[in-house]
Amino acid sequence: MKKGIIRLIVATACGVLAIFNPAPAQASPSISLERTSGAVGAANFATGSGFTAGEVVVLAYNTVTLGSAPVPNGGQVLVFFNTPINNPAGI
């Protein structure tokens, strides 16, 4: 089985996480992966916090959407996805 590191772009309804500007009273958005590598097709999930309720967090890899989830009250989110098939080893 192929193994590789997963690199994701996190986007919200307002844009890519790197340019996401939350309201000053909120914590800065952050997201982490349960596993950063794994076999192709393996189940995984990401957890995030500091997002605005009502937004949708989208996980993408090389322009392919892996998963998305709406942000509930409290600003924490959980997104399930599978390691992408086109994830070359060493990436």
mmCIF file with all atom_site columns, C-alpha atoms in Angstrom:
data_model
loop_
_atom_site.group_PDB
_atom_site.id
_atom_site.type_symbol
_atom_site.label_atom_id
_atom_site.label_alt_id
_atom_site.label_comp_id
_atom_site.label_asym_id
_atom_site.label_entity_id
_atom_site.label_seq_id
_atom_site.pdbx_PDB_ins_code
_atom_site.Cartn_x
_atom_site.Cartn_y
_atom_site.Cartn_z
_atom_site.occupancy
_atom_site.B_iso_or_equiv
_atom_site.pdbx_formal_charge
_atom_site.auth_seq_id
_atom_site.auth_comp_id
_atom_site.auth_asym_id
_atom_site.auth_atom_id
_atom_site.pdbx_PDB_model_num
ATOM 1  C CA . MET A 1 1  ? 0.000   0.000  0.000  1.00 0.00 ? 1  MET A CA 1
ATOM 2  C CA . LYS A 1 2  ? 1.135   3.509  -0.770 1.00 0.00 ? 2  LYS A CA 1
ATOM 3  C CA . LYS A 1 3  ? 1.825   5.819  2.111  1.00 0.00 ? 3  LYS A CA 1
ATOM 4  C CA . GLY A 1 4  ? 2.363   9.547  2.034  1.00 0.00 ? 4  GLY A CA 1
ATOM 5  C CA . ILE A 1 5  ? 1.960   12.701 4.034  1.00 0.00 ? 5  ILE A CA 1
ATOM 6  C CA . ILE A 1 6  ? -1.280  14.569 3.502  1.00 0.00 ? 6  ILE A CA 1
ATOM 7  C CA . ARG A 1 7  ? -1.089  18.298 2.884  1.00 0.00 ? 7  ARG A CA 1
ATOM 8  C CA . LEU A 1 8  ? -4.383  20.114 2.900  1.00 0.00 ? 8  LEU A CA 1
ATOM 9  C CA . ILE A 1 9  ? -5.671  23.533 2.074  1.00 0.00 ? 9  ILE A CA 1
ATOM 10 C CA . VAL A 1 10 ? -8.375  24.594 4.481  1.00 0.00 ? 10 VAL A CA 1
ATOM 11 C CA . ALA A 1 11 ? -10.974 26.924 3.081  1.00 0.00 ? 11 ALA A CA 1
ATOM 12 C CA . THR A 1 12 ? -14.068 28.557 4.515  1.00 0.00 ? 12 THR A CA 1
ATOM 13 C CA . ALA A 1 13 ? -16.911 30.461 2.944  1.00 0.00 ? 13 ALA A CA 1
ATOM 14 C CA . CYS A 1 14 ? -14.724 33.573 3.376  1.00 0.00 ? 14 CYS A CA 1
ATOM 15 C CA . GLY A 1 15 ? -11.636 32.110 1.676  1.00 0.00 ? 15 GLY A CA 1
ATOM 16 C CA . VAL A 1 16 ? -8.510  30.089 2.354  1.00 0.00 ? 16 VAL A CA 1
ATOM 17 C CA . LEU A 1 17 ? -7.585  29.707 6.030  1.00 0.00 ? 17 LEU A CA 1
ATOM 18 C CA . ALA A 1 18 ? -4.295  31.547 5.500  1.00 0.00 ? 18 ALA A CA 1
ATOM 19 C CA . ILE A 1 19 ? -6.210  34.689 4.580  1.00 0.00 ? 19 ILE A CA 1
ATOM 20 C CA . PHE A 1 20 ? -9.265  34.121 6.755  1.00 0.00 ? 20 PHE A CA 1
ATOM 21 C CA . ASN A 1 21 ? -9.853  37.100 9.037  1.00 0.00 ? 21 ASN A CA 1
ATOM 22 C CA . PRO A 1 22 ? -12.146 36.290 11.968 1.00 0.00 ? 22 PRO A CA 1
ATOM 23 C CA . ALA A 1 23 ? -13.863 38.944 14.044 1.00 0.00 ? 23 ALA A CA 1
ATOM 24 C CA . PRO A 1 24 ? -11.458 40.409 16.635 1.00 0.00 ? 24 PRO A CA 1
ATOM 25 C CA . ALA A 1 25 ? -13.292 38.825 19.588 1.00 0.00 ? 25 ALA A CA 1
ATOM 26 C CA . GLN A 1 26 ? -12.760 35.292 18.246 1.00 0.00 ? 26 GLN A CA 1
ATOM 27 C CA . ALA A 1 27 ? -9.760  33.031 18.569 1.00 0.00 ? 27 ALA A CA 1
ATOM 28 C CA . SER A 1 28 ? -7.727  32.545 15.394 1.00 0.00 ? 28 SER A CA 1
ATOM 29 C CA . PRO A 1 29 ? -8.977  29.552 13.414 1.00 0.00 ? 29 PRO A CA 1
ATOM 30 C CA . SER A 1 30 ? -6.827  26.457 13.649 1.00 0.00 ? 30 SER A CA 1
ATOM 31 C CA . ILE A 1 31 ? -7.100  22.960 12.297 1.00 0.00 ? 31 ILE A CA 1
ATOM 32 C CA . SER A 1 32 ? -5.221  19.704 12.872 1.00 0.00 ? 32 SER A CA 1
ATOM 33 C CA . LEU A 1 33 ? -5.240  16.249 11.313 1.00 0.00 ? 33 LEU A CA 1
ATOM 34 C CA . GLU A 1 34 ? -5.704  13.024 13.227 1.00 0.00 ? 34 GLU A CA 1
ATOM 35 C CA . ARG A 1 35 ? -2.983  11.464 11.022 1.00 0.00 ? 35 ARG A CA 1
ATOM 36 C CA . THR A 1 36 ? -0.629  13.237 8.597  1.00 0.00 ? 36 THR A CA 1
ATOM 37 C CA . SER A 1 37 ? 0.173   10.112 6.589  1.00 0.00 ? 37 SER A CA 1
ATOM 38 C CA . GLY A 1 38 ? -1.527  6.854  5.755  1.00 0.00 ? 38 GLY A CA 1
ATOM 39 C CA . ALA A 1 39 ? -2.491  4.325  3.139  1.00 0.00 ? 39 ALA A CA 1
ATOM 40 C CA . VAL A 1 40 ? -4.452  5.512  0.131  1.00 0.00 ? 40 VAL A CA 1
ATOM 41 C CA . GLY A 1 41 ? -8.160  5.455  0.957  1.00 0.00 ? 41 GLY A CA 1
ATOM 42 C CA . ALA A 1 42 ? -7.582  5.258  4.725  1.00 0.00 ? 42 ALA A CA 1
ATOM 43 C CA . ALA A 1 43 ? -10.179 7.006  6.882  1.00 0.00 ? 43 ALA A CA 1
ATOM 44 C CA . ASN A 1 44 ? -9.011  10.166 8.619  1.00 0.00 ? 44 ASN A CA 1
ATOM 45 C CA . PHE A 1 45 ? -10.450 13.300 10.158 1.00 0.00 ? 45 PHE A CA 1
ATOM 46 C CA . ALA A 1 46 ? -9.539  16.879 10.925 1.00 0.00 ? 46 ALA A CA 1
ATOM 47 C CA . THR A 1 47 ? -10.621 18.924 13.928 1.00 0.00 ? 47 THR A CA 1
ATOM 48 C CA . GLY A 1 48 ? -10.770 22.690 13.992 1.00 0.00 ? 48 GLY A CA 1
ATOM 49 C CA . SER A 1 49 ? -11.624 25.504 16.354 1.00 0.00 ? 49 SER A CA 1
ATOM 50 C CA . GLY A 1 50 ? -11.993 29.276 16.285 1.00 0.00 ? 50 GLY A CA 1
ATOM 51 C CA . PHE A 1 51 ? -14.283 29.330 13.253 1.00 0.00 ? 51 PHE A CA 1
ATOM 52 C CA . THR A 1 52 ? -17.478 31.352 12.988 1.00 0.00 ? 52 THR A CA 1
ATOM 53 C CA . ALA A 1 53 ? -20.724 29.418 13.494 1.00 0.00 ? 53 ALA A CA 1
ATOM 54 C CA . GLY A 1 54 ? -22.574 28.948 10.214 1.00 0.00 ? 54 GLY A CA 1
ATOM 55 C CA . GLU A 1 55 ? -19.456 28.842 8.026  1.00 0.00 ? 55 GLU A CA 1
ATOM 56 C CA . VAL A 1 56 ? -18.537 25.722 6.073  1.00 0.00 ? 56 VAL A CA 1
ATOM 57 C CA . VAL A 1 57 ? -14.992 24.385 6.425  1.00 0.00 ? 57 VAL A CA 1
ATOM 58 C CA . VAL A 1 58 ? -13.765 22.639 3.272  1.00 0.00 ? 58 VAL A CA 1
ATOM 59 C CA . LEU A 1 59 ? -10.694 20.352 3.180  1.00 0.00 ? 59 LEU A CA 1
ATOM 60 C CA . ALA A 1 60 ? -9.037  20.175 -0.244 1.00 0.00 ? 60 ALA A CA 1
ATOM 61 C CA . TYR A 1 61 ? -5.980  18.474 -1.697 1.00 0.00 ? 61 TYR A CA 1
ATOM 62 C CA . ASN A 1 62 ? -4.650  19.582 -5.101 1.00 0.00 ? 62 ASN A CA 1
ATOM 63 C CA . THR A 1 63 ? -7.993  21.272 -5.899 1.00 0.00 ? 63 THR A CA 1
ATOM 64 C CA . VAL A 1 64 ? -9.954  18.103 -5.007 1.00 0.00 ? 64 VAL A CA 1
ATOM 65 C CA . THR A 1 65 ? -12.439 18.528 -2.164 1.00 0.00 ? 65 THR A CA 1
ATOM 66 C CA . LEU A 1 66 ? -11.921 15.765 0.396  1.00 0.00 ? 66 LEU A CA 1
ATOM 67 C CA . GLY A 1 67 ? -14.642 16.737 2.840  1.00 0.00 ? 67 GLY A CA 1
ATOM 68 C CA . SER A 1 68 ? -16.562 19.603 4.336  1.00 0.00 ? 68 SER A CA 1
ATOM 69 C CA . ALA A 1 69 ? -18.649 20.352 7.391  1.00 0.00 ? 69 ALA A CA 1
ATOM 70 C CA . PRO A 1 70 ? -20.701 23.270 8.701  1.00 0.00 ? 70 PRO A CA 1
ATOM 71 C CA . VAL A 1 71 ? -19.407 25.017 11.812 1.00 0.00 ? 71 VAL A CA 1
ATOM 72 C CA . PRO A 1 72 ? -21.889 24.783 14.707 1.00 0.00 ? 72 PRO A CA 1
ATOM 73 C CA . ASN A 1 73 ? -22.212 27.216 17.597 1.00 0.00 ? 73 ASN A CA 1
ATOM 74 C CA . GLY A 1 74 ? -18.981 27.219 19.577 1.00 0.00 ? 74 GLY A CA 1
ATOM 75 C CA . GLY A 1 75 ? -16.765 27.397 16.479 1.00 0.00 ? 75 GLY A CA 1
ATOM 76 C CA . GLN A 1 76 ? -15.436 23.824 16.626 1.00 0.00 ? 76 GLN A CA 1
ATOM 77 C CA . VAL A 1 77 ? -15.647 21.559 13.594 1.00 0.00 ? 77 VAL A CA 1
ATOM 78 C CA . LEU A 1 78 ? -14.970 17.926 12.695 1.00 0.00 ? 78 LEU A CA 1
ATOM 79 C CA . VAL A 1 79 ? -14.431 16.875 9.062  1.00 0.00 ? 79 VAL A CA 1
ATOM 80 C CA . PHE A 1 80 ? -14.095 13.227 7.981  1.00 0.00 ? 80 PHE A CA 1
ATOM 81 C CA . PHE A 1 81 ? -12.241 12.279 4.780  1.00 0.00 ? 81 PHE A CA 1
ATOM 82 C CA . ASN A 1 82 ? -10.242 9.485  3.114  1.00 0.00 ? 82 ASN A CA 1
ATOM 83 C CA . THR A 1 83 ? -6.588  9.747  2.085  1.00 0.00 ? 83 THR A CA 1
ATOM 84 C CA . PRO A 1 84 ? -6.729  10.723 -1.595 1.00 0.00 ? 84 PRO A CA 1
ATOM 85 C CA . ILE A 1 85 ? -5.902  8.138  -4.238 1.00 0.00 ? 85 ILE A CA 1
ATOM 86 C CA . ASN A 1 86 ? -3.614  10.536 -6.099 1.00 0.00 ? 86 ASN A CA 1
ATOM 87 C CA . ASN A 1 87 ? -1.476  11.122 -2.996 1.00 0.00 ? 87 ASN A CA 1
ATOM 88 C CA . PRO A 1 88 ? 2.048   10.192 -4.176 1.00 0.00 ? 88 PRO A CA 1
ATOM 89 C CA . ALA A 1 89 ? 4.430   8.745  -1.606 1.00 0.00 ? 89 ALA A CA 1
ATOM 90 C CA . GLY A 1 90 ? 6.563   11.371 0.063  1.00 0.00 ? 90 GLY A CA 1
ATOM 91 C CA . ILE A 1 91 ? 4.127   14.245 -0.453 1.00 0.00 ? 91 ILE A CA 1
#
